[in-house]
Amino acid sequence: MARNNRSGDELVKERPAWIIPLLVLTGVLIFSGAFLYYYFGPTPGEILGRDPRASAADQNIEVIVGNKRFMVPEHYTRYPNQRAGGRQEVLNMHALLPGLTPWSPDRQDAFNDNSAGSDVVYFSLRQTTTPLNSARRFKTIYSKYLSAEEPEAGPDGLRLFAFDGESGYAGQDLLVGKDGEERMTLILCDRRGPLVESPNCSRSMLLGPSLELGYRYKRSHLEDWRTIDEAVLSLVRSFESIESMDDLQGPILD
């Protein structure tokens, strides 16, 4: 009988006293780490370089968009994953009006400003497989949704068309004019309203059979549309590398 009791005692083993506190501490550390990462850790987009993050570096990045080669100073770029250079489907950039000044740490507040009077211009080079110049876009797309055939007078030679309130362009205006090279200019502008306190204006143009330049700025700067248009196009042309300079300096397709 005693032998059986000893056998049972041998099967019953006491757990060390430190195991339960250790398990509790481990759980607390895991929970705390998950909490801190969720609120303060990098997002997947940040890890992959797909979230905007400005750079103060001024070295050139060699980028090919739509079979054109550009040398773009890094402090104009917005996304880390596009700074790897090489072939990109899109290259996003930003600058400050009036001189299209690039980002720097002392200009951070100005670049963060999204008020109606913000001086930030966002512009991009994008590869396109469905090129449409402004005249074709006006005829085949926008003209179908205008609320009236006759426009109103807009700023600095622009003609302002309102869109039908039932169309997908409700809440926007279309401004039509000609730029310094007599190309049709189409500018889409948000109207200010209860849901749009800081309206934007945007324009896009073809720089080649597969390359589109687009940019946007606050509607408060619309009076200066000609100056902005010329400045953005001139800046992008300055990025064009010597190897393809003749191509971009030739006639623009828009």
mmCIF file of C-alpha atoms in Angstrom:
data_model
loop_
_atom_site.group_PDB
_atom_site.id
_atom_site.type_symbol
_atom_site.label_atom_id
_atom_site.label_comp_id
_atom_site.label_asym_id
_atom_site.label_seq_id
_atom_site.Cartn_x
_atom_site.Cartn_y
_atom_site.Cartn_z
ATOM 1 C CA MET A 1 0.000 0.000 0.000
ATOM 2 C CA ALA A 2 2.800 2.337 0.900
ATOM 3 C CA ARG A 3 4.434 1.489 -2.427
ATOM 4 C CA ASN A 4 1.267 2.571 -4.265
ATOM 5 C CA ASN A 5 1.197 5.889 -2.378
ATOM 6 C CA ARG A 6 4.782 6.580 -3.341
ATOM 7 C CA SER A 7 3.985 5.864 -6.988
ATOM 8 C CA GLY A 8 1.093 8.343 -6.844
ATOM 9 C CA ASP A 9 3.288 10.961 -5.203
ATOM 10 C CA GLU A 10 5.872 10.536 -7.911
ATOM 11 C CA LEU A 11 3.218 11.278 -10.549
ATOM 12 C CA VAL A 12 2.151 14.481 -8.822
ATOM 13 C CA LYS A 13 4.759 17.141 -9.523
ATOM 14 C CA GLU A 14 4.532 20.660 -8.202
ATOM 15 C CA ARG A 15 4.712 23.559 -10.737
ATOM 16 C CA PRO A 16 7.382 26.157 -10.034
ATOM 17 C CA ALA A 17 5.899 29.199 -8.331
ATOM 18 C CA TRP A 18 7.273 31.586 -10.979
ATOM 19 C CA ILE A 19 5.380 30.090 -13.994
ATOM 20 C CA ILE A 20 2.045 31.873 -13.497
ATOM 21 C CA PRO A 21 3.605 35.345 -12.945
ATOM 22 C CA LEU A 22 5.784 34.753 -16.004
ATOM 23 C CA LEU A 23 2.754 33.894 -18.159
ATOM 24 C CA VAL A 24 0.929 36.988 -16.901
ATOM 25 C CA LEU A 25 3.945 39.200 -17.604
ATOM 26 C CA THR A 26 4.339 37.729 -21.108
ATOM 27 C CA GLY A 27 0.679 38.411 -21.855
ATOM 28 C CA VAL A 28 0.970 41.997 -20.635
ATOM 29 C CA LEU A 29 4.077 42.596 -22.776
ATOM 30 C CA ILE A 30 2.435 41.145 -25.898
ATOM 31 C CA PHE A 31 -0.712 43.217 -25.364
ATOM 32 C CA SER A 32 1.312 46.374 -24.698
ATOM 33 C CA GLY A 33 3.462 45.815 -27.785
ATOM 34 C CA ALA A 34 0.388 45.274 -29.968
ATOM 35 C CA PHE A 35 -1.245 48.414 -28.505
ATOM 36 C CA LEU A 36 1.821 50.578 -29.103
ATOM 37 C CA TYR A 37 2.320 49.266 -32.647
ATOM 38 C CA TYR A 38 -1.345 49.827 -33.523
ATOM 39 C CA TYR A 39 -1.290 53.473 -32.422
ATOM 40 C CA PHE A 40 2.321 54.471 -32.991
ATOM 41 C CA GLY A 41 3.906 51.915 -35.313
ATOM 42 C CA PRO A 42 4.320 52.315 -39.072
ATOM 43 C CA THR A 43 1.404 51.408 -41.292
ATOM 44 C CA PRO A 44 1.809 48.812 -44.067
ATOM 45 C CA GLY A 45 1.778 51.721 -46.526
ATOM 46 C CA GLU A 46 4.636 53.414 -44.696
ATOM 47 C CA ILE A 47 6.652 50.205 -44.606
ATOM 48 C CA LEU A 48 6.151 49.726 -48.353
ATOM 49 C CA GLY A 49 6.774 53.421 -49.104
ATOM 50 C CA ARG A 50 3.237 53.968 -50.407
ATOM 51 C CA ASP A 51 2.295 56.709 -47.949
ATOM 52 C CA PRO A 52 3.384 60.312 -48.620
ATOM 53 C CA ARG A 53 6.654 61.254 -46.966
ATOM 54 C CA ALA A 54 8.565 64.336 -48.039
ATOM 55 C CA SER A 55 12.329 64.417 -48.513
ATOM 56 C CA ALA A 56 14.814 67.254 -48.118
ATOM 57 C CA ALA A 57 17.423 65.576 -50.339
ATOM 58 C CA ASP A 58 18.173 67.374 -53.594
ATOM 59 C CA GLN A 59 19.953 64.666 -55.578
ATOM 60 C CA ASN A 60 18.376 63.698 -58.890
ATOM 61 C CA ILE A 61 16.366 60.501 -59.303
ATOM 62 C CA GLU A 62 16.345 58.927 -62.758
ATOM 63 C CA VAL A 63 12.782 57.916 -63.610
ATOM 64 C CA ILE A 64 11.161 56.647 -66.807
ATOM 65 C CA VAL A 65 7.448 57.365 -67.220
ATOM 66 C CA GLY A 66 5.648 56.618 -70.467
ATOM 67 C CA ASN A 67 8.936 55.945 -72.303
ATOM 68 C CA LYS A 68 10.363 59.344 -71.372
ATOM 69 C CA ARG A 69 13.344 59.723 -69.073
ATOM 70 C CA PHE A 70 13.411 62.337 -66.298
ATOM 71 C CA MET A 71 15.980 63.470 -63.738
ATOM 72 C CA VAL A 72 13.853 64.698 -60.833
ATOM 73 C CA PRO A 73 15.286 66.309 -57.675
ATOM 74 C CA GLU A 74 14.197 64.153 -54.760
ATOM 75 C CA HIS A 75 12.753 67.035 -52.717
ATOM 76 C CA TYR A 76 9.958 67.424 -55.274
ATOM 77 C CA THR A 77 8.800 63.813 -54.875
ATOM 78 C CA ARG A 78 6.094 62.650 -52.451
ATOM 79 C CA TYR A 79 6.365 58.852 -52.133
ATOM 80 C CA PRO A 80 9.419 56.875 -50.936
ATOM 81 C CA ASN A 81 8.682 53.866 -53.165
ATOM 82 C CA GLN A 82 8.892 56.098 -56.270
ATOM 83 C CA ARG A 83 12.341 57.342 -55.275
ATOM 84 C CA ALA A 84 13.846 54.005 -56.245
ATOM 85 C CA GLY A 85 13.826 55.366 -59.787
ATOM 86 C CA GLY A 86 13.625 53.237 -62.893
ATOM 87 C CA ARG A 87 10.378 52.696 -64.756
ATOM 88 C CA GLN A 88 7.318 54.026 -62.921
ATOM 89 C CA GLU A 89 3.670 54.150 -63.962
ATOM 90 C CA VAL A 90 3.240 57.406 -62.050
ATOM 91 C CA LEU A 91 5.501 59.937 -60.352
ATOM 92 C CA ASN A 92 3.817 62.187 -57.769
ATOM 93 C CA MET A 93 5.337 65.551 -56.849
ATOM 94 C CA HIS A 94 4.528 68.735 -54.937
ATOM 95 C CA ALA A 95 5.726 72.323 -54.690
ATOM 96 C CA LEU A 96 4.701 75.719 -53.335
ATOM 97 C CA LEU A 97 3.344 78.679 -55.260
ATOM 98 C CA PRO A 98 4.278 81.122 -56.573
ATOM 99 C CA GLY A 99 7.759 79.883 -57.497
ATOM 100 C CA LEU A 100 7.120 76.108 -57.285
ATOM 101 C CA THR A 101 9.501 75.843 -54.328
ATOM 102 C CA PRO A 102 10.355 72.249 -53.307
ATOM 103 C CA TRP A 103 9.838 70.765 -49.851
ATOM 104 C CA SER A 104 12.210 71.515 -46.983
ATOM 105 C CA PRO A 105 11.815 71.059 -43.202
ATOM 106 C CA ASP A 106 11.236 74.783 -42.616
ATOM 107 C CA ARG A 107 8.348 74.725 -45.125
ATOM 108 C CA GLN A 108 6.578 71.772 -43.512
ATOM 109 C CA ASP A 109 3.657 73.852 -42.220
ATOM 110 C CA ALA A 110 3.034 75.361 -45.648
ATOM 111 C CA PHE A 111 3.003 71.908 -47.265
ATOM 112 C CA ASN A 112 0.618 70.615 -44.564
ATOM 113 C CA ASP A 113 -1.819 73.446 -45.211
ATOM 114 C CA ASN A 114 -5.050 72.274 -46.861
ATOM 115 C CA SER A 115 -7.030 75.458 -46.360
ATOM 116 C CA ALA A 116 -8.755 77.282 -49.192
ATOM 117 C CA GLY A 117 -5.748 79.577 -49.492
ATOM 118 C CA SER A 118 -3.073 76.867 -49.484
ATOM 119 C CA ASP A 119 -0.106 77.461 -51.819
ATOM 120 C CA VAL A 120 0.588 73.766 -52.464
ATOM 121 C CA VAL A 121 0.520 72.460 -56.026
ATOM 122 C CA TYR A 122 0.327 68.691 -56.530
ATOM 123 C CA PHE A 123 1.470 67.487 -59.927
ATOM 124 C CA SER A 124 2.208 64.116 -61.472
ATOM 125 C CA LEU A 125 3.554 62.400 -64.540
ATOM 126 C CA ARG A 126 1.494 59.350 -65.432
ATOM 127 C CA GLN A 127 1.701 56.653 -68.061
ATOM 128 C CA THR A 128 -1.560 56.381 -69.987
ATOM 129 C CA THR A 129 -2.862 53.746 -72.371
ATOM 130 C CA THR A 130 -5.952 55.792 -73.327
ATOM 131 C CA PRO A 131 -4.628 59.199 -74.433
ATOM 132 C CA LEU A 132 -7.260 61.894 -74.926
ATOM 133 C CA ASN A 133 -6.315 65.477 -75.691
ATOM 134 C CA SER A 134 -8.386 68.343 -74.332
ATOM 135 C CA ALA A 135 -10.446 68.876 -77.481
ATOM 136 C CA ARG A 136 -11.496 65.218 -77.594
ATOM 137 C CA ARG A 137 -12.259 65.132 -73.870
ATOM 138 C CA PHE A 138 -14.456 68.218 -74.176
ATOM 139 C CA LYS A 139 -16.352 66.809 -77.154
ATOM 140 C CA THR A 140 -16.710 63.170 -76.131
ATOM 141 C CA ILE A 141 -17.063 63.511 -72.350
ATOM 142 C CA TYR A 142 -17.755 66.903 -70.802
ATOM 143 C CA SER A 143 -20.065 68.397 -73.440
ATOM 144 C CA LYS A 144 -22.697 65.742 -72.667
ATOM 145 C CA TYR A 145 -23.137 66.920 -69.080
ATOM 146 C CA LEU A 146 -23.170 70.718 -69.368
ATOM 147 C CA SER A 147 -26.249 72.487 -68.014
ATOM 148 C CA ALA A 148 -26.111 75.193 -70.734
ATOM 149 C CA GLU A 149 -24.451 75.569 -74.102
ATOM 150 C CA GLU A 150 -23.479 79.195 -73.517
ATOM 151 C CA PRO A 151 -20.757 79.779 -70.917
ATOM 152 C CA GLU A 152 -20.274 82.588 -68.440
ATOM 153 C CA ALA A 153 -17.172 84.763 -68.347
ATOM 154 C CA GLY A 154 -14.411 83.343 -66.168
ATOM 155 C CA PRO A 155 -11.133 84.767 -64.865
ATOM 156 C CA ASP A 156 -8.397 85.856 -67.294
ATOM 157 C CA GLY A 157 -10.049 84.800 -70.549
ATOM 158 C CA LEU A 158 -11.587 81.540 -69.364
ATOM 159 C CA ARG A 159 -15.163 80.553 -70.200
ATOM 160 C CA LEU A 160 -17.093 78.942 -67.351
ATOM 161 C CA PHE A 161 -19.538 76.093 -67.971
ATOM 162 C CA ALA A 162 -21.709 74.643 -65.212
ATOM 163 C CA PHE A 163 -22.452 70.929 -65.119
ATOM 164 C CA ASP A 164 -25.894 69.383 -64.862
ATOM 165 C CA GLY A 165 -26.784 68.824 -61.221
ATOM 166 C CA GLU A 166 -27.803 65.231 -61.974
ATOM 167 C CA SER A 167 -24.508 64.330 -63.648
ATOM 168 C CA GLY A 168 -21.434 62.791 -62.105
ATOM 169 C CA TYR A 169 -19.802 66.239 -62.313
ATOM 170 C CA ALA A 170 -22.374 67.951 -60.099
ATOM 171 C CA GLY A 171 -20.692 70.410 -57.756
ATOM 172 C CA GLN A 172 -17.975 71.234 -60.293
ATOM 173 C CA ASP A 173 -17.388 73.867 -62.961
ATOM 174 C CA LEU A 174 -15.560 73.462 -66.256
ATOM 175 C CA LEU A 175 -13.398 76.366 -67.360
ATOM 176 C CA VAL A 176 -12.234 76.446 -70.969
ATOM 177 C CA GLY A 177 -9.558 78.622 -72.521
ATOM 178 C CA LYS A 178 -6.323 78.600 -74.488
ATOM 179 C CA ASP A 179 -2.839 78.513 -73.051
ATOM 180 C CA GLY A 180 0.202 80.439 -74.231
ATOM 181 C CA GLU A 181 0.731 77.985 -77.081
ATOM 182 C CA GLU A 182 -2.909 78.238 -78.241
ATOM 183 C CA ARG A 183 -3.784 74.753 -76.978
ATOM 184 C CA MET A 184 -7.252 74.179 -75.556
ATOM 185 C CA THR A 185 -7.118 74.304 -71.775
ATOM 186 C CA LEU A 186 -9.680 72.462 -69.643
ATOM 187 C CA ILE A 187 -9.740 73.176 -65.918
ATOM 188 C CA LEU A 188 -12.111 71.341 -63.584
ATOM 189 C CA CYS A 189 -12.889 73.230 -60.379
ATOM 190 C CA ASP A 190 -14.848 72.224 -57.310
ATOM 191 C CA ARG A 191 -17.482 74.630 -56.098
ATOM 192 C CA ARG A 192 -17.300 75.736 -52.499
ATOM 193 C CA GLY A 193 -20.161 74.359 -50.421
ATOM 194 C CA PRO A 194 -21.121 72.817 -47.079
ATOM 195 C CA LEU A 195 -19.130 69.673 -47.843
ATOM 196 C CA VAL A 196 -16.319 71.371 -49.781
ATOM 197 C CA GLU A 197 -14.657 74.103 -47.752
ATOM 198 C CA SER A 198 -11.366 74.018 -49.648
ATOM 199 C CA PRO A 199 -12.136 73.590 -53.385
ATOM 200 C CA ASN A 200 -9.475 72.482 -55.867
ATOM 201 C CA CYS A 201 -8.891 73.112 -59.557
ATOM 202 C CA SER A 202 -7.170 70.553 -61.766
ATOM 203 C CA ARG A 203 -5.858 70.246 -65.286
ATOM 204 C CA SER A 204 -4.310 67.419 -67.308
ATOM 205 C CA MET A 205 -2.501 67.472 -70.651
ATOM 206 C CA LEU A 206 -0.777 65.007 -72.930
ATOM 207 C CA LEU A 207 2.996 65.341 -73.212
ATOM 208 C CA GLY A 208 3.326 62.347 -75.509
ATOM 209 C CA PRO A 209 1.405 59.347 -76.879
ATOM 210 C CA SER A 210 1.624 57.562 -73.511
ATOM 211 C CA LEU A 211 2.466 60.345 -71.047
ATOM 212 C CA GLU A 212 0.084 62.641 -69.186
ATOM 213 C CA LEU A 213 0.865 65.590 -66.924
ATOM 214 C CA GLY A 214 -1.727 66.477 -64.308
ATOM 215 C CA TYR A 215 -1.754 69.085 -61.568
ATOM 216 C CA ARG A 216 -4.116 70.647 -59.021
ATOM 217 C CA TYR A 217 -4.173 73.694 -56.763
ATOM 218 C CA LYS A 218 -6.712 75.618 -54.697
ATOM 219 C CA ARG A 219 -9.446 77.496 -56.519
ATOM 220 C CA SER A 220 -8.375 80.686 -54.763
ATOM 221 C CA HIS A 221 -5.416 80.743 -57.209
ATOM 222 C CA LEU A 222 -7.548 80.410 -60.349
ATOM 223 C CA GLU A 223 -6.912 84.039 -61.334
ATOM 224 C CA ASP A 224 -3.271 83.010 -61.877
ATOM 225 C CA TRP A 225 -4.052 79.938 -63.972
ATOM 226 C CA ARG A 226 -1.847 81.028 -66.887
ATOM 227 C CA THR A 227 1.172 81.655 -64.683
ATOM 228 C CA ILE A 228 0.699 78.350 -62.856
ATOM 229 C CA ASP A 229 0.241 76.446 -66.099
ATOM 230 C CA GLU A 230 3.413 77.854 -67.633
ATOM 231 C CA ALA A 231 5.397 77.338 -64.427
ATOM 232 C CA VAL A 232 4.395 73.679 -63.974
ATOM 233 C CA LEU A 233 5.077 72.828 -67.618
ATOM 234 C CA SER A 234 8.430 74.646 -67.537
ATOM 235 C CA LEU A 235 9.472 72.819 -64.363
ATOM 236 C CA VAL A 236 8.575 69.407 -65.797
ATOM 237 C CA ARG A 237 10.444 70.216 -68.979
ATOM 238 C CA SER A 238 13.496 71.066 -66.889
ATOM 239 C CA PHE A 239 13.380 67.544 -65.446
ATOM 240 C CA GLU A 240 13.579 65.960 -68.894
ATOM 241 C CA SER A 241 16.921 64.256 -69.356
ATOM 242 C CA ILE A 242 19.183 65.176 -72.263
ATOM 243 C CA GLU A 243 18.666 61.721 -73.795
ATOM 244 C CA SER A 244 14.988 62.475 -74.477
ATOM 245 C CA MET A 245 14.994 66.287 -74.411
ATOM 246 C CA ASP A 246 14.134 66.664 -78.086
ATOM 247 C CA ASP A 247 11.086 64.464 -77.629
ATOM 248 C CA LEU A 248 9.514 66.523 -74.855
ATOM 249 C CA GLN A 249 10.536 69.898 -76.261
ATOM 250 C CA GLY A 250 8.670 69.090 -79.459
ATOM 251 C CA PRO A 251 4.941 69.723 -80.000
ATOM 252 C CA ILE A 252 2.766 68.727 -77.058
ATOM 253 C CA LEU A 253 -0.148 66.561 -78.167
ATOM 254 C CA ASP A 254 -2.808 68.296 -76.082
#
